[in-house]
JSON list of C-alpha atoms in Angstrom, two decimals:
[
{"chain": "P", "resi": 17, "resn": "UNK", "atom": "CA", "xyz": [9.05, 17.50, 2.07]},
{"chain": "P", "resi": 18, "resn": "UNK", "atom": "CA", "xyz": [10.74, 14.60, 3.83]},
{"chain": "P", "resi": 19, "resn": "UNK", "atom": "CA", "xyz": [7.89, 12.22, 3.11]},
{"chain": "P", "resi": 20, "resn": "UNK", "atom": "CA", "xyz": [6.39, 9.86, 5.66]},
{"chain": "P", "resi": 21, "resn": "UNK", "atom": "CA", "xyz": [8.91, 9.14, 8.41]},
{"chain": "P", "resi": 22, "resn": "UNK", "atom": "CA", "xyz": [8.94, 5.90, 10.36]},
{"chain": "P", "resi": 23, "resn": "UNK", "atom": "CA", "xyz": [11.08, 4.85, 13.26]},
{"chain": "P", "resi": 24, "resn": "UNK", "atom": "CA", "xyz": [12.80, 2.65, 14.03]},
{"chain": "P", "resi": 25, "resn": "UNK", "atom": "CA", "xyz": [13.68, 1.21, 10.64]},
{"chain": "P", "resi": 26, "resn": "UNK", "atom": "CA", "xyz": [14.59, -2.12, 12.21]},
{"chain": "P", "resi": 27, "resn": "UNK", "atom": "CA", "xyz": [13.54, -3.60, 15.52]},
{"chain": "P", "resi": 28, "resn": "UNK", "atom": "CA", "xyz": [14.61, -6.91, 17.00]},
{"chain": "P", "resi": 29, "resn": "UNK", "atom": "CA", "xyz": [13.01, -7.90, 20.26]},
{"chain": "P", "resi": 30, "resn": "UNK", "atom": "CA", "xyz": [12.24, -10.93, 22.34]},
{"chain": "P", "resi": 31, "resn": "UNK", "atom": "CA", "xyz": [8.86, -12.53, 22.73]},
{"chain": "P", "resi": 32, "resn": "UNK", "atom": "CA", "xyz": [6.82, -10.87, 25.45]},
{"chain": "P", "resi": 33, "resn": "UNK", "atom": "CA", "xyz": [8.41, -7.46, 25.12]},
{"chain": "P", "resi": 34, "resn": "UNK", "atom": "CA", "xyz": [6.50, -4.31, 24.27]},
{"chain": "P", "resi": 35, "resn": "UNK", "atom": "CA", "xyz": [7.18, -2.81, 20.85]},
{"chain": "P", "resi": 36, "resn": "UNK", "atom": "CA", "xyz": [6.31, 0.73, 19.78]},
{"chain": "P", "resi": 37, "resn": "UNK", "atom": "CA", "xyz": [6.47, 1.80, 16.15]},
{"chain": "P", "resi": 38, "resn": "UNK", "atom": "CA", "xyz": [6.32, 5.48, 15.26]},
{"chain": "P", "resi": 39, "resn": "UNK", "atom": "CA", "xyz": [5.10, 7.41, 12.27]},
{"chain": "P", "resi": 40, "resn": "UNK", "atom": "CA", "xyz": [5.22, 11.06, 11.25]},
{"chain": "P", "resi": 41, "resn": "UNK", "atom": "CA", "xyz": [2.89, 11.72, 8.31]},
{"chain": "P", "resi": 42, "resn": "UNK", "atom": "CA", "xyz": [3.48, 14.28, 5.61]},
{"chain": "P", "resi": 43, "resn": "UNK", "atom": "CA", "xyz": [2.63, 17.75, 6.86]},
{"chain": "P", "resi": 44, "resn": "UNK", "atom": "CA", "xyz": [-0.92, 18.70, 5.89]},
{"chain": "P", "resi": 45, "resn": "UNK", "atom": "CA", "xyz": [-2.09, 15.15, 5.40]},
{"chain": "P", "resi": 46, "resn": "UNK", "atom": "CA", "xyz": [-5.09, 14.26, 7.52]},
{"chain": "P", "resi": 47, "resn": "UNK", "atom": "CA", "xyz": [-5.54, 10.54, 6.86]},
{"chain": "P", "resi": 48, "resn": "UNK", "atom": "CA", "xyz": [-3.09, 7.99, 8.24]},
{"chain": "P", "resi": 49, "resn": "UNK", "atom": "CA", "xyz": [-2.95, 4.26, 7.63]},
{"chain": "P", "resi": 50, "resn": "UNK", "atom": "CA", "xyz": [-1.02, 1.43, 9.30]},
{"chain": "P", "resi": 51, "resn": "UNK", "atom": "CA", "xyz": [-0.27, -1.69, 7.23]},
{"chain": "P", "resi": 52, "resn": "UNK", "atom": "CA", "xyz": [1.53, -4.95, 7.86]},
{"chain": "P", "resi": 53, "resn": "UNK", "atom": "CA", "xyz": [3.31, -6.92, 5.14]},
{"chain": "P", "resi": 54, "resn": "UNK", "atom": "CA", "xyz": [4.35, -10.56, 5.32]},
{"chain": "P", "resi": 55, "resn": "UNK", "atom": "CA", "xyz": [5.17, -13.18, 2.73]},
{"chain": "P", "resi": 56, "resn": "UNK", "atom": "CA", "xyz": [2.27, -15.35, 3.86]},
{"chain": "P", "resi": 57, "resn": "UNK", "atom": "CA", "xyz": [-0.50, -12.75, 4.03]},
{"chain": "P", "resi": 58, "resn": "UNK", "atom": "CA", "xyz": [0.75, -9.98, 1.77]},
{"chain": "P", "resi": 59, "resn": "UNK", "atom": "CA", "xyz": [-0.22, -6.39, 2.58]},
{"chain": "P", "resi": 60, "resn": "UNK", "atom": "CA", "xyz": [-2.85, -6.00, 5.30]},
{"chain": "P", "resi": 61, "resn": "UNK", "atom": "CA", "xyz": [-4.52, -2.81, 6.49]},
{"chain": "P", "resi": 62, "resn": "UNK", "atom": "CA", "xyz": [-4.48, -2.72, 10.29]},
{"chain": "P", "resi": 63, "resn": "UNK", "atom": "CA", "xyz": [-6.12, 0.59, 11.16]},
{"chain": "P", "resi": 64, "resn": "UNK", "atom": "CA", "xyz": [-6.66, 4.04, 9.73]},
{"chain": "P", "resi": 65, "resn": "UNK", "atom": "CA", "xyz": [-7.30, 7.50, 11.11]},
{"chain": "P", "resi": 66, "resn": "UNK", "atom": "CA", "xyz": [-9.01, 10.54, 9.70]},
{"chain": "P", "resi": 67, "resn": "UNK", "atom": "CA", "xyz": [-8.28, 13.87, 11.41]},
{"chain": "P", "resi": 68, "resn": "UNK", "atom": "CA", "xyz": [-6.62, 11.94, 14.27]},
{"chain": "P", "resi": 69, "resn": "UNK", "atom": "CA", "xyz": [-9.73, 9.85, 14.91]},
{"chain": "P", "resi": 70, "resn": "UNK", "atom": "CA", "xyz": [-9.60, 6.08, 14.39]},
{"chain": "P", "resi": 71, "resn": "UNK", "atom": "CA", "xyz": [-12.10, 5.20, 11.69]},
{"chain": "P", "resi": 72, "resn": "UNK", "atom": "CA", "xyz": [-11.69, 1.47, 11.23]},
{"chain": "P", "resi": 73, "resn": "UNK", "atom": "CA", "xyz": [-9.58, -0.86, 13.35]},
{"chain": "P", "resi": 74, "resn": "UNK", "atom": "CA", "xyz": [-11.12, -4.09, 12.11]},
{"chain": "P", "resi": 75, "resn": "UNK", "atom": "CA", "xyz": [-7.78, -5.15, 10.70]},
{"chain": "P", "resi": 76, "resn": "UNK", "atom": "CA", "xyz": [-6.01, -5.09, 14.05]},
{"chain": "P", "resi": 77, "resn": "UNK", "atom": "CA", "xyz": [-5.27, -8.75, 14.65]},
{"chain": "P", "resi": 78, "resn": "UNK", "atom": "CA", "xyz": [-5.65, -8.93, 18.41]},
{"chain": "P", "resi": 79, "resn": "UNK", "atom": "CA", "xyz": [-6.01, -6.89, 21.56]},
{"chain": "P", "resi": 80, "resn": "UNK", "atom": "CA", "xyz": [-2.24, -7.00, 21.83]},
{"chain": "P", "resi": 81, "resn": "UNK", "atom": "CA", "xyz": [-2.19, -4.38, 19.09]},
{"chain": "P", "resi": 82, "resn": "UNK", "atom": "CA", "xyz": [-3.14, -0.77, 19.72]},
{"chain": "P", "resi": 83, "resn": "UNK", "atom": "CA", "xyz": [-2.67, 2.46, 17.78]},
{"chain": "P", "resi": 84, "resn": "UNK", "atom": "CA", "xyz": [-2.94, 6.10, 18.70]},
{"chain": "P", "resi": 85, "resn": "UNK", "atom": "CA", "xyz": [-2.75, 9.41, 16.93]},
{"chain": "P", "resi": 86, "resn": "UNK", "atom": "CA", "xyz": [-2.46, 12.10, 19.60]},
{"chain": "P", "resi": 87, "resn": "UNK", "atom": "CA", "xyz": [-1.99, 14.87, 17.05]},
{"chain": "P", "resi": 88, "resn": "UNK", "atom": "CA", "xyz": [-1.82, 15.47, 13.32]},
{"chain": "P", "resi": 89, "resn": "UNK", "atom": "CA", "xyz": [1.92, 14.89, 13.12]},
{"chain": "P", "resi": 90, "resn": "UNK", "atom": "CA", "xyz": [2.43, 11.70, 15.08]},
{"chain": "P", "resi": 91, "resn": "UNK", "atom": "CA", "xyz": [1.06, 8.19, 15.39]},
{"chain": "P", "resi": 92, "resn": "UNK", "atom": "CA", "xyz": [2.15, 5.06, 17.21]},
{"chain": "P", "resi": 93, "resn": "UNK", "atom": "CA", "xyz": [1.45, 1.37, 16.78]},
{"chain": "P", "resi": 94, "resn": "UNK", "atom": "CA", "xyz": [2.09, -0.66, 19.90]},
{"chain": "P", "resi": 95, "resn": "UNK", "atom": "CA", "xyz": [2.31, -4.41, 20.35]},
{"chain": "P", "resi": 96, "resn": "UNK", "atom": "CA", "xyz": [2.19, -5.69, 23.91]},
{"chain": "P", "resi": 97, "resn": "UNK", "atom": "CA", "xyz": [3.20, -8.42, 24.44]},
{"chain": "P", "resi": 98, "resn": "UNK", "atom": "CA", "xyz": [4.94, -9.21, 21.18]},
{"chain": "P", "resi": 99, "resn": "UNK", "atom": "CA", "xyz": [4.99, -12.71, 19.68]},
{"chain": "P", "resi": 100, "resn": "UNK", "atom": "CA", "xyz": [7.15, -14.28, 16.95]},
{"chain": "P", "resi": 101, "resn": "UNK", "atom": "CA", "xyz": [4.18, -14.30, 14.55]},
{"chain": "P", "resi": 102, "resn": "UNK", "atom": "CA", "xyz": [4.14, -10.50, 14.72]},
{"chain": "P", "resi": 103, "resn": "UNK", "atom": "CA", "xyz": [7.39, -10.45, 12.75]},
{"chain": "P", "resi": 104, "resn": "UNK", "atom": "CA", "xyz": [6.67, -8.44, 9.62]},
{"chain": "P", "resi": 105, "resn": "UNK", "atom": "CA", "xyz": [7.31, -5.13, 7.91]},
{"chain": "P", "resi": 106, "resn": "UNK", "atom": "CA", "xyz": [4.98, -2.44, 9.21]},
{"chain": "P", "resi": 107, "resn": "UNK", "atom": "CA", "xyz": [4.19, 0.50, 6.94]},
{"chain": "P", "resi": 108, "resn": "UNK", "atom": "CA", "xyz": [2.61, 3.82, 7.69]},
{"chain": "P", "resi": 109, "resn": "UNK", "atom": "CA", "xyz": [0.97, 5.83, 4.90]},
{"chain": "P", "resi": 110, "resn": "UNK", "atom": "CA", "xyz": [-0.69, 9.22, 4.78]},
{"chain": "P", "resi": 111, "resn": "UNK", "atom": "CA", "xyz": [-2.82, 11.20, 2.36]},
{"chain": "P", "resi": 112, "resn": "UNK", "atom": "CA", "xyz": [-4.58, 14.51, 2.20]},
{"chain": "P", "resi": 113, "resn": "UNK", "atom": "CA", "xyz": [-8.34, 14.43, 2.25]},
{"chain": "P", "resi": 114, "resn": "UNK", "atom": "CA", "xyz": [-9.86, 16.74, -0.30]},
{"chain": "P", "resi": 115, "resn": "UNK", "atom": "CA", "xyz": [-13.46, 15.60, -0.13]},
{"chain": "P", "resi": 116, "resn": "UNK", "atom": "CA", "xyz": [-13.21, 13.49, -3.25]},
{"chain": "P", "resi": 117, "resn": "UNK", "atom": "CA", "xyz": [-11.26, 10.41, -2.21]},
{"chain": "P", "resi": 118, "resn": "UNK", "atom": "CA", "xyz": [-9.07, 10.75, -5.30]},
{"chain": "P", "resi": 119, "resn": "UNK", "atom": "CA", "xyz": [-5.76, 11.46, -3.61]},
{"chain": "P", "resi": 120, "resn": "UNK", "atom": "CA", "xyz": [-3.20, 8.71, -3.40]},
{"chain": "P", "resi": 121, "resn": "UNK", "atom": "CA", "xyz": [-1.54, 7.43, -0.26]},
{"chain": "P", "resi": 122, "resn": "UNK", "atom": "CA", "xyz": [2.14, 8.07, 0.38]},
{"chain": "P", "resi": 123, "resn": "UNK", "atom": "CA", "xyz": [4.01, 5.30, 2.13]},
{"chain": "P", "resi": 124, "resn": "UNK", "atom": "CA", "xyz": [6.86, 5.44, 4.58]},
{"chain": "P", "resi": 125, "resn": "UNK", "atom": "CA", "xyz": [9.95, 3.20, 4.30]},
{"chain": "P", "resi": 126, "resn": "UNK", "atom": "CA", "xyz": [8.60, 0.72, 6.82]},
{"chain": "P", "resi": 127, "resn": "UNK", "atom": "CA", "xyz": [9.77, -0.81, 10.10]},
{"chain": "P", "resi": 128, "resn": "UNK", "atom": "CA", "xyz": [11.09, -4.35, 9.88]},
{"chain": "P", "resi": 129, "resn": "UNK", "atom": "CA", "xyz": [10.11, -6.06, 13.14]},
{"chain": "P", "resi": 130, "resn": "UNK", "atom": "CA", "xyz": [11.66, -9.34, 14.22]},
{"chain": "P", "resi": 131, "resn": "UNK", "atom": "CA", "xyz": [10.35, -11.00, 17.37]},
{"chain": "P", "resi": 132, "resn": "UNK", "atom": "CA", "xyz": [12.57, -13.81, 18.60]},
{"chain": "Y", "resi": 20, "resn": "UNK", "atom": "CA", "xyz": [-17.92, -7.19, -1.99]},
{"chain": "Y", "resi": 21, "resn": "UNK", "atom": "CA", "xyz": [-15.26, -4.98, -3.47]},
{"chain": "Y", "resi": 22, "resn": "UNK", "atom": "CA", "xyz": [-12.05, -6.67, -4.53]},
{"chain": "Y", "resi": 23, "resn": "UNK", "atom": "CA", "xyz": [-8.96, -6.52, -6.67]},
{"chain": "Y", "resi": 24, "resn": "UNK", "atom": "CA", "xyz": [-7.32, -9.50, -8.35]},
{"chain": "Y", "resi": 25, "resn": "UNK", "atom": "CA", "xyz": [-3.84, -9.77, -9.81]},
{"chain": "Y", "resi": 26, "resn": "UNK", "atom": "CA", "xyz": [-3.96, -13.15, -11.53]},
{"chain": "Y", "resi": 27, "resn": "UNK", "atom": "CA", "xyz": [-0.19, -13.56, -11.96]},
{"chain": "Y", "resi": 28, "resn": "UNK", "atom": "CA", "xyz": [2.17, -13.99, -9.04]},
{"chain": "Y", "resi": 29, "resn": "UNK", "atom": "CA", "xyz": [5.13, -13.31, -11.32]},
{"chain": "Y", "resi": 30, "resn": "UNK", "atom": "CA", "xyz": [5.72, -11.89, -14.77]},
{"chain": "Y", "resi": 31, "resn": "UNK", "atom": "CA", "xyz": [8.99, -12.45, -16.60]},
{"chain": "Y", "resi": 32, "resn": "UNK", "atom": "CA", "xyz": [10.03, -10.33, -19.57]},
{"chain": "Y", "resi": 33, "resn": "UNK", "atom": "CA", "xyz": [13.25, -9.63, -21.43]},
{"chain": "Y", "resi": 34, "resn": "UNK", "atom": "CA", "xyz": [14.73, -6.15, -21.30]},
{"chain": "Y", "resi": 35, "resn": "UNK", "atom": "CA", "xyz": [13.49, -4.04, -24.19]},
{"chain": "Y", "resi": 36, "resn": "UNK", "atom": "CA", "xyz": [10.28, -6.03, -24.60]},
{"chain": "Y", "resi": 37, "resn": "UNK", "atom": "CA", "xyz": [6.85, -4.65, -23.72]},
{"chain": "Y", "resi": 38, "resn": "UNK", "atom": "CA", "xyz": [5.43, -5.63, -20.37]},
{"chain": "Y", "resi": 39, "resn": "UNK", "atom": "CA", "xyz": [1.92, -6.03, -19.00]},
{"chain": "Y", "resi": 40, "resn": "UNK", "atom": "CA", "xyz": [0.91, -6.62, -15.40]},
{"chain": "Y", "resi": 41, "resn": "UNK", "atom": "CA", "xyz": [-2.74, -7.57, -15.11]},
{"chain": "Y", "resi": 42, "resn": "UNK", "atom": "CA", "xyz": [-5.37, -6.32, -12.70]},
{"chain": "Y", "resi": 43, "resn": "UNK", "atom": "CA", "xyz": [-9.10, -6.85, -12.51]},
{"chain": "Y", "resi": 44, "resn": "UNK", "atom": "CA", "xyz": [-11.48, -5.29, -10.04]},
{"chain": "Y", "resi": 45, "resn": "UNK", "atom": "CA", "xyz": [-14.96, -5.54, -8.61]},
{"chain": "Y", "resi": 46, "resn": "UNK", "atom": "CA", "xyz": [-16.55, -2.45, -7.05]},
{"chain": "Y", "resi": 47, "resn": "UNK", "atom": "CA", "xyz": [-19.91, -0.88, -6.47]},
{"chain": "Y", "resi": 48, "resn": "UNK", "atom": "CA", "xyz": [-20.00, 2.49, -8.15]},
{"chain": "Y", "resi": 49, "resn": "UNK", "atom": "CA", "xyz": [-17.31, 4.20, -10.19]},
{"chain": "Y", "resi": 50, "resn": "UNK", "atom": "CA", "xyz": [-13.88, 2.66, -9.72]},
{"chain": "Y", "resi": 51, "resn": "UNK", "atom": "CA", "xyz": [-10.95, 4.76, -8.54]},
{"chain": "Y", "resi": 52, "resn": "UNK", "atom": "CA", "xyz": [-7.91, 2.65, -9.44]},
{"chain": "Y", "resi": 53, "resn": "UNK", "atom": "CA", "xyz": [-4.26, 2.91, -8.47]},
{"chain": "Y", "resi": 54, "resn": "UNK", "atom": "CA", "xyz": [-0.94, 1.24, -9.22]},
{"chain": "Y", "resi": 55, "resn": "UNK", "atom": "CA", "xyz": [1.94, 1.16, -6.78]},
{"chain": "Y", "resi": 56, "resn": "UNK", "atom": "CA", "xyz": [5.46, -0.26, -7.07]},
{"chain": "Y", "resi": 57, "resn": "UNK", "atom": "CA", "xyz": [7.60, -1.63, -4.27]},
{"chain": "Y", "resi": 58, "resn": "UNK", "atom": "CA", "xyz": [11.35, -2.01, -4.75]},
{"chain": "Y", "resi": 59, "resn": "UNK", "atom": "CA", "xyz": [13.21, -4.37, -2.41]},
{"chain": "Y", "resi": 60, "resn": "UNK", "atom": "CA", "xyz": [13.37, -3.15, 1.17]},
{"chain": "Y", "resi": 61, "resn": "UNK", "atom": "CA", "xyz": [11.38, -0.01, 0.34]},
{"chain": "Y", "resi": 62, "resn": "UNK", "atom": "CA", "xyz": [7.90, 1.31, 0.89]},
{"chain": "Y", "resi": 63, "resn": "UNK", "atom": "CA", "xyz": [5.25, 1.39, -1.81]},
{"chain": "Y", "resi": 64, "resn": "UNK", "atom": "CA", "xyz": [5.55, 4.19, -4.35]},
{"chain": "Y", "resi": 65, "resn": "UNK", "atom": "CA", "xyz": [2.61, 5.62, -6.26]},
{"chain": "Y", "resi": 66, "resn": "UNK", "atom": "CA", "xyz": [2.82, 5.11, -10.04]},
{"chain": "Y", "resi": 67, "resn": "UNK", "atom": "CA", "xyz": [-0.50, 6.28, -11.46]},
{"chain": "Y", "resi": 68, "resn": "UNK", "atom": "CA", "xyz": [-4.24, 6.43, -10.94]},
{"chain": "Y", "resi": 69, "resn": "UNK", "atom": "CA", "xyz": [-7.48, 6.42, -12.88]},
{"chain": "Y", "resi": 70, "resn": "UNK", "atom": "CA", "xyz": [-10.33, 8.54, -11.60]},
{"chain": "Y", "resi": 71, "resn": "UNK", "atom": "CA", "xyz": [-12.22, 9.57, -14.71]},
{"chain": "Y", "resi": 72, "resn": "UNK", "atom": "CA", "xyz": [-11.60, 10.67, -18.27]},
{"chain": "Y", "resi": 73, "resn": "UNK", "atom": "CA", "xyz": [-9.22, 9.05, -20.75]},
{"chain": "Y", "resi": 74, "resn": "UNK", "atom": "CA", "xyz": [-8.98, 5.31, -20.43]},
{"chain": "Y", "resi": 75, "resn": "UNK", "atom": "CA", "xyz": [-5.21, 5.42, -20.97]},
{"chain": "Y", "resi": 76, "resn": "UNK", "atom": "CA", "xyz": [-3.45, 6.86, -17.96]},
{"chain": "Y", "resi": 77, "resn": "UNK", "atom": "CA", "xyz": [0.22, 7.80, -17.99]},
{"chain": "Y", "resi": 78, "resn": "UNK", "atom": "CA", "xyz": [2.35, 7.66, -14.88]},
{"chain": "Y", "resi": 79, "resn": "UNK", "atom": "CA", "xyz": [5.86, 7.65, -13.52]},
{"chain": "Y", "resi": 80, "resn": "UNK", "atom": "CA", "xyz": [8.91, 5.89, -15.05]},
{"chain": "Y", "resi": 81, "resn": "UNK", "atom": "CA", "xyz": [7.23, 5.47, -18.44]},
{"chain": "Y", "resi": 82, "resn": "UNK", "atom": "CA", "xyz": [4.41, 3.30, -17.14]},
{"chain": "Y", "resi": 83, "resn": "UNK", "atom": "CA", "xyz": [0.84, 3.58, -18.32]},
{"chain": "Y", "resi": 84, "resn": "UNK", "atom": "CA", "xyz": [-2.38, 1.74, -17.56]},
{"chain": "Y", "resi": 85, "resn": "UNK", "atom": "CA", "xyz": [-5.48, 1.09, -19.57]},
{"chain": "Y", "resi": 86, "resn": "UNK", "atom": "CA", "xyz": [-8.88, 1.23, -17.92]},
{"chain": "Y", "resi": 87, "resn": "UNK", "atom": "CA", "xyz": [-11.42, -1.11, -19.50]},
{"chain": "Y", "resi": 88, "resn": "UNK", "atom": "CA", "xyz": [-14.86, -0.81, -17.97]},
{"chain": "Y", "resi": 89, "resn": "UNK", "atom": "CA", "xyz": [-16.45, -3.69, -19.87]},
{"chain": "Y", "resi": 90, "resn": "UNK", "atom": "CA", "xyz": [-13.70, -6.08, -18.80]},
{"chain": "Y", "resi": 91, "resn": "UNK", "atom": "CA", "xyz": [-13.35, -4.48, -15.34]},
{"chain": "Y", "resi": 92, "resn": "UNK", "atom": "CA", "xyz": [-9.60, -4.37, -15.86]},
{"chain": "Y", "resi": 93, "resn": "UNK", "atom": "CA", "xyz": [-6.80, -1.90, -15.25]},
{"chain": "Y", "resi": 94, "resn": "UNK", "atom": "CA", "xyz": [-3.66, -3.47, -16.71]},
{"chain": "Y", "resi": 95, "resn": "UNK", "atom": "CA", "xyz": [-0.28, -1.82, -16.20]},
{"chain": "Y", "resi": 96, "resn": "UNK", "atom": "CA", "xyz": [1.91, -1.52, -19.29]},
{"chain": "Y", "resi": 97, "resn": "UNK", "atom": "CA", "xyz": [5.25, -0.28, -20.46]},
{"chain": "Y", "resi": 98, "resn": "UNK", "atom": "CA", "xyz": [6.44, -0.32, -24.09]},
{"chain": "Y", "resi": 99, "resn": "UNK", "atom": "CA", "xyz": [10.05, -1.25, -23.30]},
{"chain": "Y", "resi": 100, "resn": "UNK", "atom": "CA", "xyz": [11.02, -2.90, -20.02]},
{"chain": "Y", "resi": 101, "resn": "UNK", "atom": "CA", "xyz": [14.19, -2.08, -18.10]},
{"chain": "Y", "resi": 102, "resn": "UNK", "atom": "CA", "xyz": [16.05, -4.34, -15.69]},
{"chain": "Y", "resi": 103, "resn": "UNK", "atom": "CA", "xyz": [15.51, -1.62, -13.09]},
{"chain": "Y", "resi": 104, "resn": "UNK", "atom": "CA", "xyz": [11.73, -2.11, -13.42]},
{"chain": "Y", "resi": 105, "resn": "UNK", "atom": "CA", "xyz": [12.09, -5.42, -11.58]},
{"chain": "Y", "resi": 106, "resn": "UNK", "atom": "CA", "xyz": [9.96, -5.00, -8.45]},
{"chain": "Y", "resi": 107, "resn": "UNK", "atom": "CA", "xyz": [6.67, -5.92, -6.80]},
{"chain": "Y", "resi": 108, "resn": "UNK", "atom": "CA", "xyz": [3.62, -4.21, -8.29]},
{"chain": "Y", "resi": 109, "resn": "UNK", "atom": "CA", "xyz": [0.32, -3.64, -6.52]},
{"chain": "Y", "resi": 110, "resn": "UNK", "atom": "CA", "xyz": [-3.03, -2.72, -8.02]},
{"chain": "Y", "resi": 111, "resn": "UNK", "atom": "CA", "xyz": [-5.56, -1.08, -5.69]},
{"chain": "Y", "resi": 112, "resn": "UNK", "atom": "CA", "xyz": [-9.10, 0.24, -5.78]},
{"chain": "Y", "resi": 113, "resn": "UNK", "atom": "CA", "xyz": [-10.65, 2.79, -3.48]},
{"chain": "Y", "resi": 114, "resn": "UNK", "atom": "CA", "xyz": [-13.11, 1.32, -1.02]},
{"chain": "Y", "resi": 115, "resn": "UNK", "atom": "CA", "xyz": [-16.33, 3.23, -1.68]},
{"chain": "Y", "resi": 116, "resn": "UNK", "atom": "CA", "xyz": [-17.69, 2.14, 1.67]},
{"chain": "Y", "resi": 117, "resn": "UNK", "atom": "CA", "xyz": [-15.08, 4.24, 3.47]},
{"chain": "Y", "resi": 118, "resn": "UNK", "atom": "CA", "xyz": [-16.32, 7.61, 2.26]},
{"chain": "Y", "resi": 119, "resn": "UNK", "atom": "CA", "xyz": [-13.56, 10.05, 1.39]},
{"chain": "Y", "resi": 120, "resn": "UNK", "atom": "CA", "xyz": [-10.96, 8.61, 3.76]},
{"chain": "Y", "resi": 121, "resn": "UNK", "atom": "CA", "xyz": [-9.20, 7.04, 0.81]},
{"chain": "Y", "resi": 122, "resn": "UNK", "atom": "CA", "xyz": [-9.05, 3.51, 2.15]},
{"chain": "Y", "resi": 123, "resn": "UNK", "atom": "CA", "xyz": [-7.66, 1.25, -0.56]},
{"chain": "Y", "resi": 124, "resn": "UNK", "atom": "CA", "xyz": [-8.21, -2.41, -1.28]},
{"chain": "Y", "resi": 125, "resn": "UNK", "atom": "CA", "xyz": [-4.95, -3.88, -2.57]},
{"chain": "Y", "resi": 126, "resn": "UNK", "atom": "CA", "xyz": [-4.34, -6.86, -4.79]},
{"chain": "Y", "resi": 127, "resn": "UNK", "atom": "CA", "xyz": [-1.88, -9.51, -3.66]},
{"chain": "Y", "resi": 128, "resn": "UNK", "atom": "CA", "xyz": [0.91, -8.11, -5.79]},
{"chain": "Y", "resi": 129, "resn": "UNK", "atom": "CA", "xyz": [2.76, -9.27, -8.90]},
{"chain": "Y", "resi": 130, "resn": "UNK", "atom": "CA", "xyz": [6.51, -9.67, -9.02]},
{"chain": "Y", "resi": 131, "resn": "UNK", "atom": "CA", "xyz": [7.98, -8.36, -12.25]},
{"chain": "Y", "resi": 132, "resn": "UNK", "atom": "CA", "xyz": [11.31, -9.84, -13.28]},
{"chain": "Y", "resi": 133, "resn": "UNK", "atom": "CA", "xyz": [13.08, -8.17, -16.22]},
{"chain": "Y", "resi": 134, "resn": "UNK", "atom": "CA", "xyz": [16.03, -10.15, -17.50]},
{"chain": "Y", "resi": 135, "resn": "UNK", "atom": "CA", "xyz": [18.92, -8.56, -19.41]}
]
């Protein structure tokens, strides 16, 4: 398996532009998580989905952030408009739900976002 | 409230010496505990987990962790450190309030520096 795939790996944009980050979870996994990592705040959970349904978006910082999961093999995180303080590494992770909660999450390589 | 604490921002050890990265937790119910490692410019990689059973859990790359219920700790250990073990280590506990979705609460991370 190719693991969790994220694109792009690097994104540089200007303040005010729309940014879309993409994630393909591991096939068969039915939970998907979006995280943000910065030096100041560490690793933050933004939102997570179970069976394509958003379960908890309380970590989404502002209305400028939105996430979708139209099917089991694709999710997007969109920032519109982007601001310099959104600069961070964004990770996607997936796991298979087996009814126990024991299974670990598998992380993608991340997207490094720089907003100028 | 459920939480995870990693009391050391950085741990320095000499190559060949044993290493310990500390983690304490606070949860309601039985703890499901995880360790992840993050190498520079990479996503988090799963190392090991404790669900139930033996208090000493063995994982990848020669790492192990000891679950101690009375001290609410889950310290990561390795008998002989390698320079290549230098990385950022995260302890995490499953959020019982999230059902079986597998949402994790992460510690702030500990940087391990192994010197030759």
